[in-house]
Coordinates of N, CA, C and O and ligand atoms in Angstrom, one line a residue:
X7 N -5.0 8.7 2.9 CA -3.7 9.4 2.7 C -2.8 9.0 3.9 O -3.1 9.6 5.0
X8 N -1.6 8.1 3.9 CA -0.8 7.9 5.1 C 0.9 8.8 4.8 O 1.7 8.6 3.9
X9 N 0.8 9.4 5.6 CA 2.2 10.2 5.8 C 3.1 9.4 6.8 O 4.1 10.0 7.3
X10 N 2.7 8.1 7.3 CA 3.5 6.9 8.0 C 5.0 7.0 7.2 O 5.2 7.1 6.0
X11 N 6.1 6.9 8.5 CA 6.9 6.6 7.7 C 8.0 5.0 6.8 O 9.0 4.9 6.1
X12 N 6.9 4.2 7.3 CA 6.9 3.2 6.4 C 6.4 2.8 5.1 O 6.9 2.0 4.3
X13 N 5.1 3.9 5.1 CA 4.8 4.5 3.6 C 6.3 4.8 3.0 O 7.0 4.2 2.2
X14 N 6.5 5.8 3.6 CA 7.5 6.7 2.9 C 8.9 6.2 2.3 O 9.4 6.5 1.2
X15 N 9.4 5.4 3.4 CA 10.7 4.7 3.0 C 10.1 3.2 2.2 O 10.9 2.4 1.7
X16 N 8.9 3.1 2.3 CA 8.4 2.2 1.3 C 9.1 2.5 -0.4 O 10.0 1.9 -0.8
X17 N 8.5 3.5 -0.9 CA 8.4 4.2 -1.8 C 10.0 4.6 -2.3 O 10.5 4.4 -3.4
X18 N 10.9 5.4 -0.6 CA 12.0 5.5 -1.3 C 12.9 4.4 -1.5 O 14.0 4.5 -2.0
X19 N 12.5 3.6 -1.0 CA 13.4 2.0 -1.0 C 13.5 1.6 -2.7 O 14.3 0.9 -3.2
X20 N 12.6 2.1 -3.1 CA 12.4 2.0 -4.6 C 12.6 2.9 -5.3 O 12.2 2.9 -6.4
X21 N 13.4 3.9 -4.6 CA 13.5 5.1 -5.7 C 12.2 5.7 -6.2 O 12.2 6.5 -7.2
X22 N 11.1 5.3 -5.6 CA 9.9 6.4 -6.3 C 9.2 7.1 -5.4 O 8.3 6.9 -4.6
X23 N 10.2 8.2 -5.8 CA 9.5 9.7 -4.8 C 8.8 10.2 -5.4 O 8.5 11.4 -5.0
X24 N 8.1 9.6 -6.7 CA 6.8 10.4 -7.4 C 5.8 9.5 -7.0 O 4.9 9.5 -7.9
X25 N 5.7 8.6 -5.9 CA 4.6 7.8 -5.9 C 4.4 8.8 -4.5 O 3.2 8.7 -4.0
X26 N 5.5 9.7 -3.9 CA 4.5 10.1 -2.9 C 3.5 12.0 -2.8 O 3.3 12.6 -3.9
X27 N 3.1 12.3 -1.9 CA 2.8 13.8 -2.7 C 3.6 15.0 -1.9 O 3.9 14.6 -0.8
X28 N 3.8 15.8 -2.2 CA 4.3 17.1 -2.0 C 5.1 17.5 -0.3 O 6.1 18.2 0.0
X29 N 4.2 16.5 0.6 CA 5.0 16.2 1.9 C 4.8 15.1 2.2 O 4.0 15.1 3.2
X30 N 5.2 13.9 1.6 CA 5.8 12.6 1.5 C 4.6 11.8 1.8 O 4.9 10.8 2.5
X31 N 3.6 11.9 1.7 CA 2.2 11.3 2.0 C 1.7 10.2 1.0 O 1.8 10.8 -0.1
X32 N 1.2 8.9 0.8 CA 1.3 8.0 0.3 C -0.5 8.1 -0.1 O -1.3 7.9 0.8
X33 N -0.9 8.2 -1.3 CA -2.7 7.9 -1.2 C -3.0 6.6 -1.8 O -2.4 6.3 -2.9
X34 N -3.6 6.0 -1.4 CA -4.1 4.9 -1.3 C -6.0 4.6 -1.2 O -6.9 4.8 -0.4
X35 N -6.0 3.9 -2.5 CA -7.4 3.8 -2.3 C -7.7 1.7 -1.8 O -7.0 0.8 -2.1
X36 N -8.5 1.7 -1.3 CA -8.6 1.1 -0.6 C -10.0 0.0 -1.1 O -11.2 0.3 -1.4
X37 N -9.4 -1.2 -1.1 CA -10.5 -2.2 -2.2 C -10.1 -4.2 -1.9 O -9.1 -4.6 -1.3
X38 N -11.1 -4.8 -2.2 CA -10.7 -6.0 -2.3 C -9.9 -6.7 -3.5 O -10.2 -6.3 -4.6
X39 N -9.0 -7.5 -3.5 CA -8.1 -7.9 -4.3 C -8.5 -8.6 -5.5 O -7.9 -8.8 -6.5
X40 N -10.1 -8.9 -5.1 CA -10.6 -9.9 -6.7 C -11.2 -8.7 -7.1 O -12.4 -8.9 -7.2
X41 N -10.8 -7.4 -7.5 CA -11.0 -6.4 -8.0 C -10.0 -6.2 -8.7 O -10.1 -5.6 -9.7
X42 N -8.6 -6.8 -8.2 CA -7.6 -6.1 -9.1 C -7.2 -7.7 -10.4 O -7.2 -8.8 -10.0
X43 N -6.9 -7.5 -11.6 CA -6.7 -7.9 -12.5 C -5.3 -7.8 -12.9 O -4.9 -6.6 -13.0
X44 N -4.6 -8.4 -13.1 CA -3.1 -8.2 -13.9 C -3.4 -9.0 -14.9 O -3.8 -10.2 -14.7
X45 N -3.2 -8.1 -16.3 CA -4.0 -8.4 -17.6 C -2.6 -8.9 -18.5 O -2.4 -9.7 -19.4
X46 N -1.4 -8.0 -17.7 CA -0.2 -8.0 -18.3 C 1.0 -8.1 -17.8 O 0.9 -7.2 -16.9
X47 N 2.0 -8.4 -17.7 CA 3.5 -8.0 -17.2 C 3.6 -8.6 -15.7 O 4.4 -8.3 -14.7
X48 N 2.5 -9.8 -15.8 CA 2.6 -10.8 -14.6 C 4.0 -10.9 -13.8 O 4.2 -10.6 -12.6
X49 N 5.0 -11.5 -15.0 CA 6.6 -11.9 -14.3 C 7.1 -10.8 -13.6 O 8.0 -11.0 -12.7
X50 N 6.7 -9.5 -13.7 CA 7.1 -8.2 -13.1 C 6.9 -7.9 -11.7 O 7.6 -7.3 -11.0
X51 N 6.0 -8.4 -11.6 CA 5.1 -8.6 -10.3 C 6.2 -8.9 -9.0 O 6.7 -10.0 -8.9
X52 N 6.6 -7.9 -8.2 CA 7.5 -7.6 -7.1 C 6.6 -7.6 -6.0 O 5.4 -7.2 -6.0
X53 N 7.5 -8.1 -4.8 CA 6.9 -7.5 -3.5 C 8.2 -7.3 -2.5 O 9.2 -8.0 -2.4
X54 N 7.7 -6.2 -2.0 CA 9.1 -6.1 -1.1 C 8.2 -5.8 0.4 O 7.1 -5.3 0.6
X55 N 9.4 -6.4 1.4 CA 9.0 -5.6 2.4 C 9.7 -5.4 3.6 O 10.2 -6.3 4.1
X56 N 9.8 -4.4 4.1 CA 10.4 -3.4 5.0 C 11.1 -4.3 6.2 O 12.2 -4.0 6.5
X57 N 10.6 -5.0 6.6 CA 11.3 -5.8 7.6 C 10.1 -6.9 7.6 O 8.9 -6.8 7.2
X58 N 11.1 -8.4 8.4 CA 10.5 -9.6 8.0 C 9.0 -10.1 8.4 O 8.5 -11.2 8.3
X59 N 8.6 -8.8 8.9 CA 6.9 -8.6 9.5 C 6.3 -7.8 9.0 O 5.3 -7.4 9.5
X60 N 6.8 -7.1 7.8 CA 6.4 -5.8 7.5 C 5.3 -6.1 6.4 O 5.3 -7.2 5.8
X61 N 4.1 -4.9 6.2 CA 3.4 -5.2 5.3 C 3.7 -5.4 3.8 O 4.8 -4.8 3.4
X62 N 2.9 -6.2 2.7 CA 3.6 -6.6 1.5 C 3.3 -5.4 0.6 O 2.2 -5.2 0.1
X63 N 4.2 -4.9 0.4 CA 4.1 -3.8 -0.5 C 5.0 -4.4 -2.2 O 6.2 -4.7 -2.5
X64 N 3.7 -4.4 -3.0 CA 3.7 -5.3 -4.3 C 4.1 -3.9 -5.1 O 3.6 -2.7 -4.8
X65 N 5.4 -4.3 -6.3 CA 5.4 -3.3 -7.0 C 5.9 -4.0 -8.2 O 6.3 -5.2 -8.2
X66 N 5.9 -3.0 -9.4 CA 6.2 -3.2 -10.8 C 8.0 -3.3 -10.7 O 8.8 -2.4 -10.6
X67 N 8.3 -4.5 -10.7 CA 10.1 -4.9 -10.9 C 10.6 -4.2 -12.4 O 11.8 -3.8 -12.4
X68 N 9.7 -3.9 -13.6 CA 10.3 -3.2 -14.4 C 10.6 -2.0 -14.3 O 11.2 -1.7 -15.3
X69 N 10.4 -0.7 -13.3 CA 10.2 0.9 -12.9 C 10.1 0.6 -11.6 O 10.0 1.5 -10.9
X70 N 10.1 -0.3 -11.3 CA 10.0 0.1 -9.7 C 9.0 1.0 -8.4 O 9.1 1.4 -7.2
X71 N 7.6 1.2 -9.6 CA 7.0 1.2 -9.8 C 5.7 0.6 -8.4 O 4.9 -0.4 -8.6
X72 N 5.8 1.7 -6.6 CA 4.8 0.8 -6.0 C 3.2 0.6 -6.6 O 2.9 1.5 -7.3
X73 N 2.5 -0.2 -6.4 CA 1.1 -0.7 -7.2 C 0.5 -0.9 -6.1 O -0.3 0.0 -5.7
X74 N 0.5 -2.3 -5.1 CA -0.8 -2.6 -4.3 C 0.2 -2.8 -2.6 O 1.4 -3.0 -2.5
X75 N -0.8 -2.6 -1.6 CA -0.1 -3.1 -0.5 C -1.1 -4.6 -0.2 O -2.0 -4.7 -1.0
X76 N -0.9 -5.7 0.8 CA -1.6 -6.3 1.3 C -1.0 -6.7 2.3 O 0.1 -6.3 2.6
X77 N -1.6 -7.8 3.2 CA -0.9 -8.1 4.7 C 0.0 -9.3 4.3 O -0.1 -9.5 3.1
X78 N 0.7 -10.0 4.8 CA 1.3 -11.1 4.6 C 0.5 -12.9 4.1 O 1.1 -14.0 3.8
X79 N -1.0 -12.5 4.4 CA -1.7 -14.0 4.2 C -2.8 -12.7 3.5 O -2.8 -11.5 3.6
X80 N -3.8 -13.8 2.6 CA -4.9 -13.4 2.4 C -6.2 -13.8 3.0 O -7.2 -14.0 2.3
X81 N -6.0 -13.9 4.5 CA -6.8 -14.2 5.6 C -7.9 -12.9 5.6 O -9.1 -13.0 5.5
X82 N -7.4 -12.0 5.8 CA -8.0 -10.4 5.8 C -7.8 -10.1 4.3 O -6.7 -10.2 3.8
X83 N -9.1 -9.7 3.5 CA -9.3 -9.9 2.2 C -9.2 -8.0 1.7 O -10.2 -7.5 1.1
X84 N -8.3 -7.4 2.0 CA -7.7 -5.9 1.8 C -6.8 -5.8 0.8 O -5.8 -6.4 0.9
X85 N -7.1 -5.2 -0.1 CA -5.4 -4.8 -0.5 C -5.8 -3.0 -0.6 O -6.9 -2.5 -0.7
X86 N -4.9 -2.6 -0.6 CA -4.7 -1.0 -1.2 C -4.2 -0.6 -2.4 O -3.0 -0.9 -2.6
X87 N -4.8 0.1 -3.5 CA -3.9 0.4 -4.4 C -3.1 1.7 -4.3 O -3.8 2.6 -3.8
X88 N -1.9 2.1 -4.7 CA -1.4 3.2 -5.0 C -2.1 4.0 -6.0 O -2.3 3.6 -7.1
X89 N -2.5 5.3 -5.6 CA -3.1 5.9 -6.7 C -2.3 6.8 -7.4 O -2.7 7.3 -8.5
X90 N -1.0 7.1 -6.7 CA 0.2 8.1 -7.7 C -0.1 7.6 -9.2 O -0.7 8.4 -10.0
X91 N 0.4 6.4 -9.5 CA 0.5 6.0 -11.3 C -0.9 5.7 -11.9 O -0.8 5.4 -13.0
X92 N -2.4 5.9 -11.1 CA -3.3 5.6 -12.0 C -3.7 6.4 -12.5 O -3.8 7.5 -11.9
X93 N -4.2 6.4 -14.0 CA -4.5 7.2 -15.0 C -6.3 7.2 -14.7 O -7.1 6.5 -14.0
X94 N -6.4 8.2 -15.5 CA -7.8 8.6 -15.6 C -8.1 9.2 -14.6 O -7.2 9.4 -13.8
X95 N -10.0 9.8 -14.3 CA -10.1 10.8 -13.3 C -10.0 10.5 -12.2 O -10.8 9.5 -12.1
X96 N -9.4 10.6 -11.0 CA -9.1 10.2 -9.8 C -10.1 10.9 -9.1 O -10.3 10.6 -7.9
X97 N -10.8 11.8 -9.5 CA -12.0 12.0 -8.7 C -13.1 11.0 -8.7 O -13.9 11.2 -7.8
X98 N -13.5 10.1 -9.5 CA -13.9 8.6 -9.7 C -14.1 8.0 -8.4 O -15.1 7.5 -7.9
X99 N -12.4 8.1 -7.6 CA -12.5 7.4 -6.5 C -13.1 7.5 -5.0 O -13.5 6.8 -4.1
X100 N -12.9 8.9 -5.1 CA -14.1 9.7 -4.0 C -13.3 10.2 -3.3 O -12.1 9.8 -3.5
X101 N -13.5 11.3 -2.2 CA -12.7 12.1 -1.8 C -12.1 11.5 -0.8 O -12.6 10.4 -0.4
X102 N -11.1 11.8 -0.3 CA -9.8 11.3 1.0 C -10.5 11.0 1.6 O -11.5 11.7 1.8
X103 N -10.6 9.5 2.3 CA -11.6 9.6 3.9 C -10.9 9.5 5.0 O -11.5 9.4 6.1
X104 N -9.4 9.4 4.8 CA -8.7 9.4 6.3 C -7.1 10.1 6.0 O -6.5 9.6 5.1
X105 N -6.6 10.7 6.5 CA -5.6 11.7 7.4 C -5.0 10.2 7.8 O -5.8 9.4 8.4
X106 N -3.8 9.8 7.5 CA -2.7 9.2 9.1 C -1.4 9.7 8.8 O -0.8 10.1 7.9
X107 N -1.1 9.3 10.3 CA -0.1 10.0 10.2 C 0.6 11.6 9.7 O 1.8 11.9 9.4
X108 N -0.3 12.4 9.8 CA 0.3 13.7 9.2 C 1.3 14.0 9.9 O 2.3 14.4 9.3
X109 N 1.2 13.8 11.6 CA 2.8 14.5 12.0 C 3.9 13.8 11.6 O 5.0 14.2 12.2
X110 N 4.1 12.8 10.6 CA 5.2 11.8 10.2 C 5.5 12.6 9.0 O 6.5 12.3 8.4
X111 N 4.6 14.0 8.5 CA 4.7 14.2 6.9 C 6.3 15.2 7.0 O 6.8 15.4 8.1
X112 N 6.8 15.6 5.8 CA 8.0 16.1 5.2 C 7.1 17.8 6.0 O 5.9 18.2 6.2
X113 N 8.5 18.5 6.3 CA 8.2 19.7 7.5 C 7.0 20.7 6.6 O 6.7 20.4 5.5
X114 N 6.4 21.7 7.3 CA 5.3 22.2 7.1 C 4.0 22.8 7.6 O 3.8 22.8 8.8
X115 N 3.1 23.2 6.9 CA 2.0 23.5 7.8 C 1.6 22.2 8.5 O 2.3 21.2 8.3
X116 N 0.5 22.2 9.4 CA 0.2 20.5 10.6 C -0.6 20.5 9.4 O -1.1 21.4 8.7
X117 N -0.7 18.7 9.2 CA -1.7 18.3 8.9 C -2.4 17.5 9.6 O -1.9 16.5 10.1
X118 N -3.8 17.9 9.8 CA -4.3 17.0 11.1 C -4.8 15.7 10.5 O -5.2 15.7 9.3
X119 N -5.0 14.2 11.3 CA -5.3 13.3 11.0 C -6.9 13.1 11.3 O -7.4 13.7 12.3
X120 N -7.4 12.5 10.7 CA -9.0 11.7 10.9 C -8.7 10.9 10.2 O -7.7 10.8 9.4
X121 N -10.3 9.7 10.3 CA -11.2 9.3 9.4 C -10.4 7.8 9.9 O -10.9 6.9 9.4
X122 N -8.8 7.4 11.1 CA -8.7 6.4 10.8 C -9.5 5.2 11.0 O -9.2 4.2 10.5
X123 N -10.6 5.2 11.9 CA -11.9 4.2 12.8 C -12.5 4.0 11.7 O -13.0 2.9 11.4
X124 N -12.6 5.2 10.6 CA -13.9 4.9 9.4 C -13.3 4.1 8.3 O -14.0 3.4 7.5
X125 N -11.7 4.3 8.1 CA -11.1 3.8 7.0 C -11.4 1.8 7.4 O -11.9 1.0 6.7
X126 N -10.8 1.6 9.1 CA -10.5 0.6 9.8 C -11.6 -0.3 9.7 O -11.5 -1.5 9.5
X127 N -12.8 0.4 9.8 CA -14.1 -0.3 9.9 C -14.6 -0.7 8.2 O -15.2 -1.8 8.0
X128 N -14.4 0.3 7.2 CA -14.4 -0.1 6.1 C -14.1 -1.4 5.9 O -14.8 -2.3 5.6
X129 N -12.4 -1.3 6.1 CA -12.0 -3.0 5.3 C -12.2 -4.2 6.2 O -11.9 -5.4 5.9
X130 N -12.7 -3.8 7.4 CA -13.0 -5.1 8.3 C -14.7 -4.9 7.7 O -15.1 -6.0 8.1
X131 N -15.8 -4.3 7.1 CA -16.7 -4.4 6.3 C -16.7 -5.0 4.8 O -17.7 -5.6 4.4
X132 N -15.8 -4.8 4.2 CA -15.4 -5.4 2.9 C -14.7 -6.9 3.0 O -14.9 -7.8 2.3
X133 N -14.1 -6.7 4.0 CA -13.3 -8.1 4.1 C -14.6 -9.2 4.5 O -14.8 -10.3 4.0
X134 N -15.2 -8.7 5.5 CA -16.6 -9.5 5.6 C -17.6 -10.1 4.4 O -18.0 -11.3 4.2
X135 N -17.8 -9.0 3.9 CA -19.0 -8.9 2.4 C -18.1 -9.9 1.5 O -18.8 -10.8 1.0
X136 N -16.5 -9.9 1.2 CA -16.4 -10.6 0.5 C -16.4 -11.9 0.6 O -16.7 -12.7 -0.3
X137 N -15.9 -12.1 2.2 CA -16.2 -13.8 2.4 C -17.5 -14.6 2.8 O -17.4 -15.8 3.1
X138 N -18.7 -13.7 2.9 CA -19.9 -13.7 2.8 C -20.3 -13.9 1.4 O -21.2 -14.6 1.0
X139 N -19.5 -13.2 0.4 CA -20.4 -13.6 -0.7 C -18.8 -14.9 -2.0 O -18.7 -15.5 -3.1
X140 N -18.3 -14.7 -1.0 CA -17.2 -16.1 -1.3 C -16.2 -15.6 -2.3 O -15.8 -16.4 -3.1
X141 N -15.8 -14.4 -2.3 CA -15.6 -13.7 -3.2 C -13.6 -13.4 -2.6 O -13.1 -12.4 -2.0
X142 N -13.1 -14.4 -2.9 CA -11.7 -14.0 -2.1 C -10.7 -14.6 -3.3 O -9.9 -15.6 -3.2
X143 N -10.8 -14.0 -4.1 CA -10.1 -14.1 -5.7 C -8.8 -13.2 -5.3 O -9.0 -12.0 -4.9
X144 N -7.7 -13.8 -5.6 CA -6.6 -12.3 -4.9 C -5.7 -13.3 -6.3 O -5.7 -14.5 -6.6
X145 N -4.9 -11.8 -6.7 CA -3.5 -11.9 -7.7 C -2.4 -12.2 -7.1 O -1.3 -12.2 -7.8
X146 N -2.2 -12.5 -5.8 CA -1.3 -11.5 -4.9 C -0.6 -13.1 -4.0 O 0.5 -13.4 -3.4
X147 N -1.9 -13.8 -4.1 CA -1.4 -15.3 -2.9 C -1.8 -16.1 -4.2 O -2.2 -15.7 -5.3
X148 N -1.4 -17.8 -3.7 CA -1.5 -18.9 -4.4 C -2.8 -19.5 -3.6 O -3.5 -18.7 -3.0
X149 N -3.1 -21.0 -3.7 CA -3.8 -21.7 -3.3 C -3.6 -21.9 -1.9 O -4.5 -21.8 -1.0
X150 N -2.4 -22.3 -1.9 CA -2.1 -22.3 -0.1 C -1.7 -21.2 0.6 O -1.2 -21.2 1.8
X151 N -2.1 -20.1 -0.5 CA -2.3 -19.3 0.8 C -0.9 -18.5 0.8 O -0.9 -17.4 1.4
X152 N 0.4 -18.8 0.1 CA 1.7 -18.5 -0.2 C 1.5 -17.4 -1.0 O 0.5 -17.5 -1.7
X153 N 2.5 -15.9 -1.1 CA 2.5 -15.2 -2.3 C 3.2 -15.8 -3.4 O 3.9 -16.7 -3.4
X154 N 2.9 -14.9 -4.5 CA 3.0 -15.6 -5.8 C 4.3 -15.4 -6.1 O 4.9 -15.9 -7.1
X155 N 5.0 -14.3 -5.1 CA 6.9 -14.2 -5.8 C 7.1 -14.1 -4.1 O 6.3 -13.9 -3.3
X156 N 8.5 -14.4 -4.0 CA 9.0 -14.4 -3.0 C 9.3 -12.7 -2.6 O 9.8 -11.9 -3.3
X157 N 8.8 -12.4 -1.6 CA 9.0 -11.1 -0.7 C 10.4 -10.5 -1.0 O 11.3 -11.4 -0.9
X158 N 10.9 -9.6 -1.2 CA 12.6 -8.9 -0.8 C 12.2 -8.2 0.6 O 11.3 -7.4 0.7
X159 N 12.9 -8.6 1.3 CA 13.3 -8.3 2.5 C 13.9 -7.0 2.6 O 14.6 -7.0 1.6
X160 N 14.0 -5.9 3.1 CA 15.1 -4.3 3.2 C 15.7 -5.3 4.7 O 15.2 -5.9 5.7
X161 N 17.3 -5.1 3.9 CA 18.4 -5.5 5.4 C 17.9 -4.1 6.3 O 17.4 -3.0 5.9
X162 N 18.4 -4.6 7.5 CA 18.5 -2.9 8.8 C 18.9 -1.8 8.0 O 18.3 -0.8 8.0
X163 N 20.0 -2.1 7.2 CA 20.5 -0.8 7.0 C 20.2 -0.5 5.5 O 20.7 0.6 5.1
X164 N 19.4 -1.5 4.5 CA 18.4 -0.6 3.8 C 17.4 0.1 4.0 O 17.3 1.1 3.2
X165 N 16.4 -0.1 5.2 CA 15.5 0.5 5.8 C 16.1 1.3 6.1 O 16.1 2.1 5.1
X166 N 16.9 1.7 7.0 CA 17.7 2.8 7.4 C 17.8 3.9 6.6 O 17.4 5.0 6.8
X167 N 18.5 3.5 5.7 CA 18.9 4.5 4.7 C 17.8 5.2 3.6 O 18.0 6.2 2.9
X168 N 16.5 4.3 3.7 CA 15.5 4.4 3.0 C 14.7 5.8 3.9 O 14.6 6.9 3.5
X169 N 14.4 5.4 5.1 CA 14.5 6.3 6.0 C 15.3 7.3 6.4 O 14.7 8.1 7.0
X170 N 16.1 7.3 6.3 CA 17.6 8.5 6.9 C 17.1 9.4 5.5 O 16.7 10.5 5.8
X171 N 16.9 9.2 4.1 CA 16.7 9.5 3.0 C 15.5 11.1 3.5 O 15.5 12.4 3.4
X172 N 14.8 10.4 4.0 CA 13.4 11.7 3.9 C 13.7 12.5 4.9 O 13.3 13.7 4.8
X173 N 14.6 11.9 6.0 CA 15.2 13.1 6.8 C 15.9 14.2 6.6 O 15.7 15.3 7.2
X174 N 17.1 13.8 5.4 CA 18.5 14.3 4.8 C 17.4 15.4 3.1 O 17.6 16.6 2.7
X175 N 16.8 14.7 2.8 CA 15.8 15.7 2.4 C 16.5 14.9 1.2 O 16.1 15.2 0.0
Ligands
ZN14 ZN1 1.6 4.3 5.9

């Protein structure tokens, strides 16, 4: 669960304040990318990102719709999915294992942070196992290693405003 506020203006850069929860906290379950399938609605397939180093936050161009994050190469074999839009039991996925960022969340009781060393050590564990077992199938990069649509960029003063947004309430 990241209450970052790059999560946040992630989400509102796209107009989806239902992707986040009740104090602006983003959940994310956390997996390798030859897990994820796009069966359908390929050309839809967006990525935007926050500034020209920022991580690739992939979303549905028809709704606007965020879906997966990943890093800029698929060197480090991570992606994250958004779990706001997935259907079915979400207790499936297992309980929260990391807190970040809570003091970044929308005003409120504290939320305190953990779990981020055990989250960190996970996908540097997954990312291993999968290129140990050769397993680096990603939707997300091409052959050379390129993503498959070109990134949108937020100018200064889209981020800005994306951000100024969760402040102004
Ligand atoms: Zn975040």
């Amino acid at each position: 669960m990241c209450y970052c506020k790059d999560c946040q203006a992630g989400a509102r850069a796209l107009g989806a304040d239902f992707a986040l929860n009740d104090r602006g906290g983003t959940e994310i379950f956390q997996t390798v990318p030859s897990h994820i399938d796009i069966t359908q609605g390929q050309d839809h397939l967006a990525c935007l990102r926050l500034s020209p180093n920022g991580l690739m936050r992939w979303y549905a161009a028809c709704c606007d719709t965020p879906m997966f994050n990943t890093l800029a190469t698929p060197k480090l074999v991570f992606s994250g999915v958004a779990t706001a839009n997935l259907r079915g039991d979400l207790n499936d996925l297992g309980p929260v294992i990391a807190v970040n960022k809570g003091e970044c969340a929308t005003p409120g009781a504290e939320i305190k942070n953990y779990g981020y060393l055990r989250a960190g050590w996970n996908i540097m564990k997954r990312n291993l196992a999968a290129k140990l077992r050769g397993d680096c199938k990603t939707p997300f990069f091409d052959d050379t290693g390129g993503p498959v649509v070109t990134p949108r960029v937020l100018s200064l003063e889209e981020r800005k405003a994306a951000t100024l947004d969760h402040l102004t309430g």
